[in-house]
Coordinates of C-alpha atoms in Angstrom, one line a residue:
Chain J
M882 CA -77.8 -17.6 -83.7
R883 CA -76.6 -19.7 -80.8
L884 CA -73.2 -18.0 -81.2
A885 CA -74.8 -14.6 -80.9
L886 CA -76.6 -15.7 -77.7
L887 CA -73.4 -17.1 -76.3
L888 CA -71.3 -14.1 -77.1
G889 CA -74.1 -11.5 -76.7
V890 CA -74.2 -11.4 -72.9
P891 CA -70.4 -11.0 -72.3
L892 CA -70.3 -8.6 -75.2
F893 CA -73.0 -6.5 -73.7
W894 CA -71.3 -6.6 -70.4
M895 CA -67.9 -5.6 -71.8
V896 CA -69.0 -3.0 -74.3
G897 CA -72.2 -1.8 -72.8
V898 CA -71.8 -1.9 -69.1
Y899 CA -68.0 -1.6 -68.9
G900 CA -67.2 0.6 -71.9
G901 CA -70.4 2.5 -71.4
S902 CA -69.5 3.6 -67.9
L903 CA -66.0 4.5 -69.0
A904 CA -67.5 6.7 -71.7
A905 CA -69.9 8.2 -69.2
L906 CA -66.9 8.9 -67.0
L907 CA -65.1 10.6 -69.8
V908 CA -68.2 12.7 -70.7
Q909 CA -68.6 13.6 -67.0
S910 CA -65.0 14.9 -66.9
F911 CA -65.9 17.6 -69.4
F912 CA -68.6 19.1 -67.1
R913 CA -67.8 21.2 -64.1
L914 CA -68.9 21.8 -60.6
D915 CA -70.5 25.2 -59.9
S916 CA -68.9 25.7 -56.5
F917 CA -71.3 28.4 -55.4
A918 CA -74.5 26.5 -56.2
G919 CA -72.9 23.0 -55.6
T920 CA -74.5 21.8 -58.8
I921 CA -73.0 20.3 -61.9
D922 CA -72.9 22.5 -64.9
R923 CA -73.4 20.3 -67.9
S924 CA -72.0 22.6 -70.6
P925 CA -68.8 21.1 -72.1
T926 CA -65.7 22.7 -70.7
L927 CA -62.0 22.0 -70.1
A928 CA -62.0 23.7 -66.7
T929 CA -62.2 20.5 -64.8
W930 CA -59.1 19.1 -66.6
R931 CA -57.3 22.3 -65.7
D932 CA -58.2 21.8 -62.1
L933 CA -56.8 18.3 -62.3
F934 CA -53.4 19.6 -63.2
T935 CA -52.9 21.6 -60.1
D936 CA -49.8 20.9 -58.0
A937 CA -51.8 19.4 -55.2
N938 CA -53.5 16.9 -57.4
M939 CA -50.2 16.1 -59.3
S940 CA -48.4 15.4 -56.1
V941 CA -51.2 13.0 -55.1
A942 CA -50.7 11.3 -58.5
A943 CA -46.9 11.2 -58.1
R944 CA -47.2 9.8 -54.6
T945 CA -49.5 7.1 -55.8
I946 CA -47.5 6.2 -58.9
G947 CA -44.3 6.2 -56.8
M948 CA -45.9 3.8 -54.3
A949 CA -47.4 1.6 -57.0
S950 CA -44.0 1.3 -58.7
S951 CA -42.1 0.4 -55.5
V952 CA -44.8 -2.1 -54.5
T953 CA -44.6 -3.7 -58.0
L954 CA -40.8 -3.9 -58.0
A955 CA -40.7 -5.3 -54.5
S956 CA -43.4 -7.9 -55.4
I957 CA -41.4 -9.0 -58.4
V958 CA -38.3 -9.4 -56.3
I959 CA -40.1 -11.4 -53.6
A960 CA -42.4 -13.4 -55.9
L961 CA -39.9 -14.5 -58.5
P962 CA -37.8 -16.9 -56.3
L963 CA -40.9 -18.1 -54.6
A964 CA -42.7 -18.8 -57.9
Y965 CA -39.6 -20.4 -59.3
F966 CA -39.4 -22.7 -56.4
I967 CA -43.1 -23.6 -56.6
A968 CA -43.0 -24.2 -60.3
R969 CA -39.7 -26.0 -60.7
H970 CA -38.4 -27.6 -57.5
A971 CA -41.3 -28.3 -55.1
S972 CA -42.7 -31.8 -55.1
R973 CA -46.4 -32.2 -55.9
R974 CA -47.3 -32.1 -52.3
T975 CA -45.1 -29.1 -51.3
K976 CA -46.4 -27.3 -54.4
A977 CA -50.0 -27.8 -53.4
V978 CA -49.3 -26.6 -49.9
L979 CA -47.4 -23.6 -51.1
V980 CA -49.9 -22.5 -53.7
L981 CA -52.6 -22.8 -51.0
A982 CA -50.5 -20.8 -48.6
V983 CA -50.2 -18.0 -51.2
M984 CA -53.9 -18.1 -51.9
I985 CA -55.4 -18.5 -48.4
P986 CA -54.9 -14.8 -47.5
L987 CA -57.2 -13.9 -50.4
W988 CA -60.0 -15.8 -48.8
S989 CA -60.1 -13.7 -45.7
S990 CA -61.4 -10.2 -45.4
Y991 CA -59.2 -7.6 -46.9
L992 CA -60.3 -5.1 -44.2
V993 CA -59.5 -7.5 -41.4
R994 CA -56.0 -8.0 -42.8
V995 CA -55.3 -4.3 -43.2
Y996 CA -56.4 -3.6 -39.6
S997 CA -54.4 -6.5 -38.3
W998 CA -51.4 -5.0 -40.0
K999 CA -52.1 -1.7 -38.3
L1000 CA -51.8 -3.5 -34.9
I1001 CA -48.7 -5.4 -36.1
L1002 CA -46.9 -2.2 -37.2
S1003 CA -48.1 0.1 -34.4
A1004 CA -45.7 1.6 -31.9
D1005 CA -46.5 -1.0 -29.3
G1006 CA -47.0 -3.8 -31.9
I1007 CA -45.2 -7.0 -32.4
V1008 CA -42.6 -5.6 -34.9
N1009 CA -41.4 -3.0 -32.4
W1010 CA -41.4 -5.6 -29.6
F1011 CA -39.4 -8.0 -31.7
F1012 CA -36.8 -5.3 -32.6
E1013 CA -36.6 -4.2 -28.9
R1014 CA -36.1 -7.8 -27.8
L1015 CA -33.3 -8.4 -30.3
G1016 CA -31.7 -5.2 -28.9
I1017 CA -31.9 -3.5 -32.3
G1018 CA -34.7 -1.1 -31.5
G1019 CA -32.3 1.7 -32.5
L1020 CA -32.2 0.3 -36.0
L1021 CA -35.9 0.6 -36.4
D1022 CA -35.9 4.1 -35.0
A1023 CA -33.1 5.0 -37.4
V1024 CA -35.1 3.7 -40.4
L1025 CA -38.2 5.5 -39.2
A1026 CA -36.2 8.7 -38.8
L1027 CA -35.5 8.7 -42.6
P1028 CA -37.0 11.8 -44.1
A1029 CA -40.2 11.5 -46.3
I1030 CA -40.6 7.7 -45.9
G1031 CA -40.3 7.5 -42.1
G1032 CA -42.7 8.6 -39.4
P1033 CA -43.4 8.2 -35.7
S1034 CA -44.1 4.5 -36.1
L1035 CA -44.4 2.0 -38.9
S1036 CA -48.1 2.1 -38.9
V1037 CA -48.1 5.8 -39.8
S1038 CA -45.2 5.8 -42.3
Y1039 CA -44.8 5.2 -45.9
I1040 CA -42.6 2.2 -45.1
G1041 CA -45.5 0.6 -43.2
Q1042 CA -47.9 1.4 -46.1
F1043 CA -45.4 -0.1 -48.5
L1044 CA -45.1 -3.3 -46.4
V1045 CA -48.9 -3.7 -46.2
F1046 CA -49.4 -3.0 -50.0
V1047 CA -46.7 -5.6 -50.8
Y1048 CA -48.3 -8.1 -48.4
I1049 CA -51.8 -7.6 -49.8
W1050 CA -51.0 -7.8 -53.5
L1051 CA -48.1 -10.3 -53.5
P1052 CA -50.4 -13.3 -54.4
Y1053 CA -51.4 -11.5 -57.6
M1054 CA -47.7 -11.5 -58.6
V1055 CA -46.8 -15.0 -57.4
L1056 CA -49.5 -16.8 -59.3
P1057 CA -49.0 -15.4 -62.8
I1058 CA -45.2 -15.8 -62.6
Q1059 CA -45.7 -19.3 -61.3
A1060 CA -48.0 -20.1 -64.2
A1061 CA -45.5 -18.7 -66.7
L1062 CA -42.6 -20.7 -65.2
E1063 CA -44.8 -23.8 -65.1
R1064 CA -45.0 -23.6 -68.9
V1065 CA -41.2 -23.7 -69.3
P1066 CA -40.3 -27.3 -70.0
R1067 CA -37.5 -28.8 -68.0
S1068 CA -35.7 -29.6 -71.3
F1069 CA -35.2 -25.8 -72.0
I1070 CA -33.2 -25.5 -68.8
E1071 CA -31.3 -28.7 -69.5
A1072 CA -30.6 -27.6 -73.1
S1073 CA -29.2 -24.3 -71.9
A1074 CA -26.9 -26.1 -69.4
D1075 CA -26.0 -28.7 -72.1
L1076 CA -24.9 -25.9 -74.4
G1077 CA -22.5 -24.6 -71.8
A1078 CA -24.5 -22.1 -69.8
H1079 CA -24.0 -21.8 -66.1
P1080 CA -27.2 -21.5 -64.0
A1081 CA -27.0 -17.7 -63.7
T1082 CA -26.8 -17.4 -67.5
T1083 CA -29.6 -19.9 -68.0
F1084 CA -31.7 -17.8 -65.7
R1085 CA -30.9 -14.5 -67.5
K1086 CA -31.2 -15.9 -71.1
V1087 CA -33.9 -18.5 -70.8
V1088 CA -35.9 -18.5 -67.6
W1089 CA -36.3 -14.7 -67.2
P1090 CA -37.4 -14.0 -70.8
L1091 CA -40.0 -16.7 -70.5
A1092 CA -41.2 -15.5 -67.1
I1093 CA -41.7 -11.9 -68.4
P1094 CA -45.2 -12.4 -69.6
G1095 CA -46.1 -13.6 -66.1
V1096 CA -44.2 -10.7 -64.5
A1097 CA -46.0 -8.3 -66.8
A1098 CA -49.4 -9.8 -65.9
G1099 CA -48.5 -9.8 -62.2
S1100 CA -47.3 -6.2 -62.3
I1101 CA -50.5 -5.1 -64.1
F1102 CA -52.3 -6.4 -61.0
T1103 CA -50.0 -5.0 -58.3
F1104 CA -49.6 -1.7 -60.1
S1105 CA -53.3 -1.0 -60.9
L1106 CA -54.5 -2.4 -57.6
T1107 CA -52.2 -0.1 -55.7
L1108 CA -53.1 2.8 -58.0
G1109 CA -56.8 2.4 -57.2
D1110 CA -56.7 1.4 -53.6
Y1111 CA -58.1 3.8 -51.0
I1112 CA -58.4 1.6 -47.9
I1113 CA -54.7 1.1 -47.1
P1114 CA -53.8 4.8 -47.3
T1115 CA -56.7 5.5 -45.0
V1116 CA -55.8 2.9 -42.4
I1117 CA -52.0 2.8 -42.6
G1118 CA -49.8 5.9 -43.0
D1119 CA -50.2 9.6 -42.3
S1120 CA -53.4 10.0 -44.2
S1121 CA -51.8 11.8 -47.2
P1122 CA -54.2 11.1 -50.0
F1123 CA -53.6 8.7 -52.8
I1124 CA -55.5 8.8 -56.1
G1125 CA -58.2 6.4 -54.9
L1126 CA -58.7 8.5 -51.8
A1127 CA -58.8 11.7 -53.8
I1128 CA -61.4 10.3 -56.1
Y1129 CA -63.4 9.1 -53.2
S1130 CA -63.3 12.5 -51.4
Y1131 CA -64.0 14.5 -54.6
Q1132 CA -67.1 12.5 -55.5
G1133 CA -68.3 11.6 -52.1
V1134 CA -67.4 14.5 -49.8
A1135 CA -67.0 17.4 -52.2
G1136 CA -69.6 16.2 -54.7
N1137 CA -67.2 17.2 -57.5
L1138 CA -68.1 14.4 -59.8
P1139 CA -66.4 15.9 -62.9
L1140 CA -63.1 16.2 -61.1
A1141 CA -63.4 12.7 -59.7
A1142 CA -64.1 11.4 -63.2
A1143 CA -61.1 13.3 -64.7
F1144 CA -58.9 11.9 -61.8
A1145 CA -60.1 8.4 -62.6
F1146 CA -58.4 8.7 -66.0
V1147 CA -55.0 9.2 -64.4
P1148 CA -54.5 5.5 -63.5
I1149 CA -56.0 4.4 -66.8
A1150 CA -53.5 6.6 -68.7
V1151 CA -50.6 5.4 -66.5
M1152 CA -51.5 1.8 -67.1
G1153 CA -51.8 2.4 -70.8
L1154 CA -48.4 4.0 -70.9
Y1155 CA -47.0 1.1 -68.8
L1156 CA -48.4 -1.6 -71.2
F1157 CA -47.2 0.3 -74.2
G1158 CA -43.7 0.5 -72.7
A1159 CA -43.7 -3.2 -71.8
K1160 CA -44.8 -4.1 -75.3
R1161 CA -42.1 -1.9 -76.8
L1162 CA -39.5 -3.7 -74.6
G1163 CA -40.7 -7.0 -76.0
A1164 CA -42.3 -8.3 -72.8
F1165 CA -45.0 -10.2 -74.7
E1166 CA -42.9 -11.7 -77.5
A1167 CA -42.8 -15.1 -75.9
L1168 CA -46.5 -15.2 -75.5
Chain S
M951 CA -10.2 -48.6 -81.0
T952 CA -10.0 -45.2 -79.1
V953 CA -12.7 -45.3 -76.5
A954 CA -14.7 -42.0 -76.5
V955 CA -17.2 -43.0 -73.8
E956 CA -17.1 -45.6 -71.1
F957 CA -19.8 -46.7 -68.7
D958 CA -18.1 -48.5 -65.9
G959 CA -20.5 -50.4 -63.6
V960 CA -23.0 -47.6 -63.8
S961 CA -26.2 -47.8 -61.8
K962 CA -29.0 -45.3 -61.1
S963 CA -32.0 -45.6 -58.9
F964 CA -34.8 -43.2 -58.4
G965 CA -36.2 -43.9 -55.0
D966 CA -37.1 -47.6 -55.0
V967 CA -36.9 -47.9 -58.8
Q968 CA -33.6 -49.2 -60.2
A969 CA -33.6 -47.5 -63.6
V970 CA -30.1 -48.6 -64.6
N971 CA -28.4 -51.6 -63.2
N972 CA -24.6 -52.1 -63.4
V973 CA -24.1 -51.1 -67.0
D974 CA -20.7 -51.6 -68.7
L975 CA -20.2 -50.1 -72.1
K976 CA -17.4 -48.9 -74.3
I977 CA -18.2 -46.6 -77.2
A978 CA -15.6 -46.0 -79.8
D979 CA -14.5 -42.6 -81.1
G980 CA -16.4 -41.7 -84.3
E981 CA -18.9 -44.5 -83.9
F982 CA -22.7 -44.2 -84.5
F983 CA -23.9 -46.1 -81.5
A984 CA -27.5 -46.9 -80.8
M985 CA -29.1 -47.6 -77.4
L986 CA -32.1 -49.7 -78.2
G987 CA -34.8 -50.8 -75.8
P988 CA -38.4 -50.6 -74.8
S989 CA -39.6 -47.6 -72.7
G990 CA -38.4 -47.9 -69.1
S991 CA -35.4 -50.0 -70.1
G992 CA -32.9 -47.5 -68.8
K993 CA -31.5 -46.3 -72.2
T994 CA -32.6 -42.7 -71.8
T995 CA -31.4 -42.6 -68.2
C996 CA -27.9 -43.7 -69.4
L997 CA -28.0 -40.9 -72.0
R998 CA -29.0 -38.4 -69.4
M999 CA -26.3 -39.5 -67.1
L1000 CA -23.8 -39.0 -69.9
A1001 CA -25.1 -35.5 -70.6
G1002 CA -24.9 -34.7 -66.9
F1003 CA -28.7 -34.3 -66.2
E1004 CA -28.6 -37.2 -63.7
I1005 CA -25.8 -38.3 -61.4
P1006 CA -25.1 -42.1 -61.2
T1007 CA -25.9 -43.8 -57.9
A1008 CA -22.9 -46.1 -58.5
G1009 CA -20.1 -46.5 -61.1
R1010 CA -18.2 -44.1 -63.3
I1011 CA -18.8 -42.5 -66.6
L1012 CA -15.6 -41.6 -68.6
L1013 CA -15.4 -39.2 -71.5
D1014 CA -12.2 -39.5 -73.4
G1015 CA -10.7 -41.3 -70.4
A1016 CA -11.6 -38.7 -67.8
D1017 CA -14.2 -39.4 -65.1
V1018 CA -17.1 -36.9 -65.7
S1019 CA -19.7 -38.7 -63.4
G1020 CA -20.1 -35.7 -61.1
L1021 CA -19.6 -32.8 -63.5
P1022 CA -22.5 -30.5 -64.3
P1023 CA -23.8 -30.5 -67.9
Y1024 CA -22.0 -27.2 -68.8
D1025 CA -18.6 -28.7 -67.9
R1026 CA -19.0 -31.7 -70.3
D1027 CA -17.9 -31.8 -73.9
V1028 CA -21.2 -33.4 -75.0
N1029 CA -24.3 -31.9 -76.6
T1030 CA -27.8 -33.2 -76.8
V1031 CA -30.6 -33.2 -79.3
F1032 CA -33.7 -33.4 -77.2
Q1033 CA -36.8 -35.4 -78.0
D1034 CA -38.9 -32.3 -77.9
Y1035 CA -36.1 -30.3 -79.5
A1036 CA -36.1 -27.8 -76.6
L1037 CA -35.7 -24.8 -79.0
F1038 CA -36.0 -21.5 -77.1
P1039 CA -39.2 -19.9 -78.3
H1040 CA -38.1 -16.4 -77.6
M1041 CA -35.1 -16.6 -79.9
T1042 CA -34.8 -16.8 -83.6
V1043 CA -33.4 -19.8 -85.3
A1044 CA -30.0 -18.2 -85.7
E1045 CA -30.0 -17.1 -82.0
N1046 CA -30.9 -20.6 -81.0
V1047 CA -28.0 -22.0 -83.0
A1048 CA -25.7 -19.4 -81.7
Y1049 CA -26.6 -20.0 -78.1
G1050 CA -23.7 -22.3 -77.3
L1051 CA -21.2 -19.8 -78.8
M1052 CA -22.9 -16.9 -77.1
V1053 CA -22.5 -18.4 -73.6
K1054 CA -18.9 -19.2 -74.4
K1055 CA -18.4 -15.6 -75.4
V1056 CA -17.2 -16.4 -78.9
G1057 CA -16.7 -13.2 -80.9
D1058 CA -19.4 -11.7 -83.1
K1059 CA -17.7 -12.3 -86.4
E1060 CA -16.7 -15.9 -85.7
R1061 CA -20.2 -16.5 -84.3
R1062 CA -21.9 -15.4 -87.5
T1063 CA -19.6 -17.5 -89.7
R1064 CA -20.2 -20.6 -87.6
V1065 CA -23.9 -20.1 -87.4
D1066 CA -24.1 -19.8 -91.1
G1067 CA -21.9 -22.9 -91.4
A1068 CA -24.1 -24.9 -89.0
L1069 CA -27.3 -23.8 -90.7
A1070 CA -25.8 -24.8 -94.1
L1071 CA -24.9 -28.2 -92.7
V1072 CA -28.6 -28.9 -92.0
H1073 CA -29.8 -27.1 -95.2
L1074 CA -31.6 -24.2 -93.4
E1075 CA -29.6 -21.3 -94.6
A1076 CA -32.6 -19.2 -95.4
L1077 CA -34.5 -19.6 -92.2
G1078 CA -32.1 -18.0 -89.6
A1079 CA -34.5 -15.1 -88.9
R1080 CA -37.6 -17.2 -88.2
R1081 CA -38.9 -18.2 -84.9
P1082 CA -39.1 -21.9 -83.9
A1083 CA -42.9 -21.7 -83.9
Q1084 CA -42.8 -20.8 -87.6
L1085 CA -41.0 -24.0 -88.5
S1086 CA -42.2 -27.5 -89.4
G1087 CA -41.3 -30.5 -87.3
G1088 CA -38.5 -31.6 -89.6
Q1089 CA -37.1 -28.1 -89.7
R1090 CA -37.1 -27.8 -85.9
Q1091 CA -35.3 -31.1 -85.8
R1092 CA -32.6 -29.7 -88.0
V1093 CA -32.3 -26.5 -85.9
A1094 CA -31.8 -28.7 -82.8
L1095 CA -29.1 -30.6 -84.6
A1096 CA -27.3 -27.5 -85.8
R1097 CA -27.5 -26.0 -82.3
A1098 CA -26.0 -29.1 -80.7
L1099 CA -23.3 -29.5 -83.3
I1100 CA -22.1 -25.9 -83.4
N1101 CA -20.1 -26.4 -80.2
R1102 CA -18.2 -29.3 -82.0
P1103 CA -18.7 -31.6 -79.1
A1104 CA -16.7 -34.8 -78.6
V1105 CA -20.0 -36.8 -78.5
L1106 CA -23.4 -35.9 -79.7
L1107 CA -26.3 -37.4 -77.8
L1108 CA -29.7 -37.9 -79.5
D1109 CA -32.7 -38.8 -77.5
E1110 CA -35.3 -40.3 -79.8
P1111 CA -34.8 -37.3 -82.1
L1112 CA -37.1 -38.6 -84.8
G1113 CA -39.9 -39.8 -82.6
A1114 CA -42.2 -36.8 -83.3
L1115 CA -41.9 -37.0 -87.1
D1116 CA -44.1 -38.9 -89.5
L1117 CA -42.8 -42.1 -91.1
K1118 CA -41.6 -40.7 -94.5
L1119 CA -39.8 -37.8 -93.0
R1120 CA -38.3 -40.1 -90.4
Q1121 CA -36.8 -42.3 -93.0
E1122 CA -35.4 -39.3 -94.9
M1123 CA -33.9 -38.0 -91.6
Q1124 CA -32.4 -41.4 -90.8
L1125 CA -30.3 -41.3 -93.9
E1126 CA -29.5 -37.7 -93.5
L1127 CA -28.4 -38.2 -89.9
K1128 CA -26.2 -41.0 -90.9
S1129 CA -24.5 -39.1 -93.7
L1130 CA -24.2 -36.0 -91.4
Q1131 CA -22.4 -38.2 -88.9
R1132 CA -19.9 -39.3 -91.5
E1133 CA -19.4 -35.7 -92.6
V1134 CA -18.7 -34.3 -89.1
G1135 CA -16.9 -37.4 -87.8
I1136 CA -18.4 -36.9 -84.3
T1137 CA -19.4 -39.9 -82.1
F1138 CA -23.2 -40.1 -82.1
I1139 CA -25.1 -41.9 -79.3
Y1140 CA -28.6 -42.4 -80.4
V1141 CA -31.4 -43.6 -78.1
T1142 CA -34.4 -45.2 -79.8
H1143 CA -37.1 -47.8 -79.1
D1144 CA -37.4 -48.5 -82.8
Q1145 CA -35.4 -51.5 -83.7
E1146 CA -35.5 -50.8 -87.4
E1147 CA -34.1 -47.4 -86.8
A1148 CA -31.3 -48.8 -84.7
L1149 CA -30.4 -51.5 -87.3
T1150 CA -30.5 -49.0 -90.2
M1151 CA -28.4 -46.3 -88.7
S1152 CA -25.9 -47.6 -86.2
D1153 CA -22.4 -49.0 -86.4
R1154 CA -23.1 -50.9 -83.2
L1155 CA -26.0 -51.0 -80.8
A1156 CA -26.7 -52.0 -77.2
V1157 CA -30.0 -53.6 -76.4
F1158 CA -31.4 -52.5 -73.1
N1159 CA -34.0 -54.2 -70.9
H1160 CA -34.9 -53.6 -67.2
G1161 CA -32.0 -51.3 -66.7
R1162 CA -29.4 -53.8 -68.0
V1163 CA -27.6 -54.2 -71.3
E1164 CA -28.6 -57.5 -72.8
Q1165 CA -26.3 -57.5 -75.8
V1166 CA -23.9 -55.3 -77.6
G1167 CA -22.8 -55.7 -81.2
T1168 CA -23.1 -54.7 -84.8
P1169 CA -26.6 -54.8 -86.2
A1170 CA -25.9 -58.0 -88.1
E1171 CA -24.4 -59.7 -85.0
V1172 CA -27.3 -58.7 -82.8
Y1173 CA -29.9 -59.7 -85.4
E1174 CA -28.3 -62.9 -86.5
S1175 CA -27.0 -64.1 -83.2
P1176 CA -29.3 -62.8 -80.5
R1177 CA -28.0 -63.9 -77.1
N1178 CA -31.3 -64.5 -75.3
P1179 CA -35.0 -64.6 -75.8
F1180 CA -35.5 -60.9 -75.1
V1181 CA -33.1 -59.8 -77.8
A1182 CA -34.4 -62.3 -80.2
G1183 CA -37.9 -61.0 -79.7
F1184 CA -37.2 -57.3 -79.5
V1185 CA -34.8 -57.0 -82.4
G1186 CA -36.8 -58.3 -85.3
V1187 CA -39.3 -61.2 -85.0
S1188 CA -38.1 -64.6 -84.1
N1189 CA -39.2 -68.2 -83.3
I1190 CA -38.1 -69.4 -80.0
V1191 CA -37.9 -73.2 -79.9
E1192 CA -37.5 -75.0 -76.6
G1193 CA -38.4 -78.2 -74.7
A1194 CA -39.6 -81.3 -76.6
L1195 CA -39.6 -79.6 -80.0
A1196 CA -36.0 -78.5 -79.5
T1197 CA -35.0 -82.0 -78.6
R1198 CA -36.8 -83.4 -81.6
L1199 CA -35.1 -81.0 -84.0
R1200 CA -31.6 -80.8 -82.6
G1201 CA -31.2 -83.7 -80.3
N1202 CA -31.0 -81.6 -77.1
P1203 CA -33.5 -79.5 -75.1
M1204 CA -31.4 -76.3 -75.1
P1205 CA -33.6 -73.4 -76.4
F1206 CA -32.7 -71.9 -79.7
T1207 CA -34.1 -69.3 -82.0
V1208 CA -34.6 -69.3 -85.7
R1209 CA -35.6 -66.2 -87.7
P1210 CA -38.8 -66.6 -89.8
E1211 CA -37.1 -65.7 -93.1
K1212 CA -34.5 -68.5 -92.7
I1213 CA -37.3 -71.1 -92.9
T1214 CA -38.3 -72.5 -96.3
L1215 CA -41.8 -73.8 -96.9
S1216 CA -42.0 -76.7 -99.2
D1217 CA -44.1 -79.7 -100.2
P1218 CA -43.9 -82.6 -97.7
A1219 CA -43.0 -84.9 -100.6
I1220 CA -39.8 -83.0 -101.4
D1221 CA -36.6 -84.1 -99.5
P1222 CA -34.9 -81.1 -97.8
P1223 CA -31.3 -80.3 -98.8
E1224 CA -28.3 -81.8 -97.0
G1225 CA -27.6 -80.4 -93.6
S1226 CA -30.9 -78.9 -92.9
V1227 CA -33.3 -79.3 -90.1
F1228 CA -36.8 -80.1 -91.1
I1229 CA -40.3 -80.8 -89.7
D1230 CA -43.8 -81.1 -91.1
G1231 CA -46.8 -79.0 -90.1
T1232 CA -50.1 -77.4 -91.1
V1233 CA -50.5 -73.8 -92.2
V1234 CA -53.0 -72.1 -89.9
E1235 CA -52.7 -68.6 -91.2
A1236 CA -51.2 -67.1 -94.4
T1237 CA -50.9 -63.3 -94.8
Y1238 CA -49.9 -61.7 -98.0
L1239 CA -47.6 -58.7 -97.3
G1240 CA -46.4 -57.7 -100.8
M1241 CA -42.7 -58.4 -100.7
Y1242 CA -43.2 -61.5 -98.6
S1243 CA -45.9 -63.5 -97.1
R1244 CA -46.2 -64.5 -93.5
Y1245 CA -47.3 -68.0 -92.5
R1246 CA -48.1 -69.4 -89.1
V1247 CA -47.5 -73.1 -89.2
D1248 CA -48.7 -75.5 -86.5
V1249 CA -46.0 -78.0 -85.7
D1250 CA -47.2 -80.6 -83.1
G1251 CA -49.0 -77.9 -81.1
A1252 CA -46.3 -75.3 -81.3
V1253 CA -46.6 -72.5 -83.8
L1254 CA -43.7 -71.4 -86.0
L1255 CA -43.6 -68.2 -87.9
V1256 CA -42.4 -68.4 -91.4
A1257 CA -41.6 -65.5 -93.8
G1258 CA -41.6 -66.6 -97.4
Q1259 CA -40.4 -64.2 -100.1
N1260 CA -43.0 -64.0 -102.9
L1261 CA -40.5 -65.0 -105.5
D1262 CA -42.7 -67.2 -107.6
V1263 CA -46.2 -66.6 -106.3
D1264 CA -49.4 -65.9 -108.3
H1265 CA -52.2 -64.0 -106.6
G1266 CA -54.5 -66.4 -104.9
E1267 CA -51.8 -68.9 -104.2
V1268 CA -50.8 -67.5 -100.8
G1269 CA -54.4 -67.7 -99.4
A1270 CA -54.8 -71.1 -100.9
T1271 CA -51.9 -72.5 -98.7
H1272 CA -54.2 -72.1 -95.7
G1273 CA -54.8 -75.6 -94.0
R1274 CA -52.2 -77.3 -96.3
R1275 CA -49.7 -79.8 -95.0
V1276 CA -46.2 -78.4 -95.5
R1277 CA -42.6 -79.2 -94.8
L1278 CA -40.5 -76.6 -93.0
H1279 CA -36.7 -76.8 -93.5
W1280 CA -33.8 -74.6 -92.7
N1281 CA -30.1 -74.7 -92.6
S1282 CA -29.0 -76.0 -89.2
R1283 CA -26.6 -72.9 -89.0
A1284 CA -29.8 -70.8 -88.6
C1285 CA -30.5 -72.3 -85.2
R1286 CA -29.0 -69.9 -82.7
P1287 CA -28.7 -71.2 -79.1
L1288 CA -30.1 -68.8 -76.5
S1289 CA -28.8 -68.4 -72.9
E1290 CA -31.7 -69.2 -70.6
S1291 CA -31.2 -66.4 -68.2
P1292 CA -31.0 -63.2 -70.1
A1293 CA -29.7 -61.1 -67.3
A1294 CA -26.7 -63.2 -66.6
T1295 CA -25.0 -62.5 -70.0
D1296 CA -21.7 -60.8 -70.1
N1297 CA -22.2 -57.6 -72.1
I1298 CA -18.8 -56.0 -72.5
P1299 CA -18.2 -55.5 -76.2
T1300 CA -15.2 -57.1 -77.8
A1301 CA -12.6 -54.7 -79.0
G1302 CA -12.5 -56.2 -82.5
A1303 CA -16.2 -55.4 -83.1
V1304 CA -15.4 -51.9 -84.2
D1305 CA -13.5 -50.9 -87.2

């Protein structure tokens, strides 16, 4: 009885509130918007799903998935050495300071941070100033002149968007990897060296496989948070829509709730595929 | 003897803590050598310096005559069995054992043969496909052994390898390790805090205390002739006699030790045999322990520990000795003089001590 009480509330929350709204979303996606009347036609139809698979919507999805993948990869590359240092080499004091430094940005307002980045990256912002001062302003211009990912200034380019995404989600990558590496006993690394492995081999054969669960957890965060975000694409970049923004405008501006619901399943499907792939590659075997 | 390992004036400090202090040791090729000492005595640090996990602050470590003090672990011909086994959880038993061959790029076919051989050596032929998490403590221990031996190192280092096992399994593994060592003929250096383990298994042992080597010798030498009070008390149990009592028994105040089992307990009316040292006292405590009984005997204010074999004892008789006047006597040869300052002893082993 007490067990039922204890588990009942979270169970209700997970199954009822969370699962229920997902189910409602799914049901909703089989309705359609009557564009003349502006009302929702509640007879089951696949028309909304057909609307989802238009080129315009698919390019929104592709753009978002492309950005989420690059952000995730970059976060792994940046977070791994940092997490390794925090977990294995830093003294207790340095460790505390570094973990705090990773977490502090999470305590300040997300909006403030994104708008600060808009100023930092703008044409007359500090990054431009810095490049000019170093006399390599031409390099920045050359990078910005790149097709597709460039733009008139960092703050209205995909590069700028990418930088801000990486900055914002990086802590969600560092912390799980650090936790995973923290659980690798020193003796594993010593044993590997003892058996003749150079540090690079030890990293490849022992540290990396044991860090993968952390990398997987971190990438679920960075990937899904980027997939769903609609603030950064609005503030930074050239305003080309991302999935989050598309959903927002479909349900808010256009009132097309069914299409917004169908669109909401894109990130869920992508995450499902991603996890399935990671499992197949053995990412969770060391768990 | 061929010297496999030599510690030459080796010291190691961690910040202000002097973990190892000027250790000199020579370990012979093919020897089963134990490093015995309480925790924090520097024995594990010595082993870790030999493995290459720590670099000495001073002194040299020689492996087969070559100075290896500054070499990284992967450039040393030694392998280690870790206290926590350090088996890689994401690999199977066979992959764990093959690790050393894999990093040395040994061919697939030879690798498989040698892994099978190593697993057979530790009687785990059937478990190659399992994960370490699916094994018992004793089995993990064997995998760690096989993994360390597959590289055929010049020296195998074992850091309290049986510490995590229960008593019965530990005793089995002691015998097995000993016969395994004979079989492979590799020098074993075995760190332990368990004096019984060190006495049972080793050809020779070094007793560590406060970062120094107090004594080196065969188990019998160290047990029978402890050099100083620390060794006498740490290896086995001993009576340390000094001051007035020493003068009364042997005619001079130099401290000496006498093992409890060397002392015979008899009736005060009986004359002790020729050439023995004797004194009368009162039994203050008698404990029956099956094979033998332990008595605490008050001798003019000092308490001597006596272990009497229960050769001719009826039940009830042991307890009845409580409070009785007894005569303690022992062969004067059993009195072993102790040096007063334990740290000042010279600890370089004699060449003849090893066969």
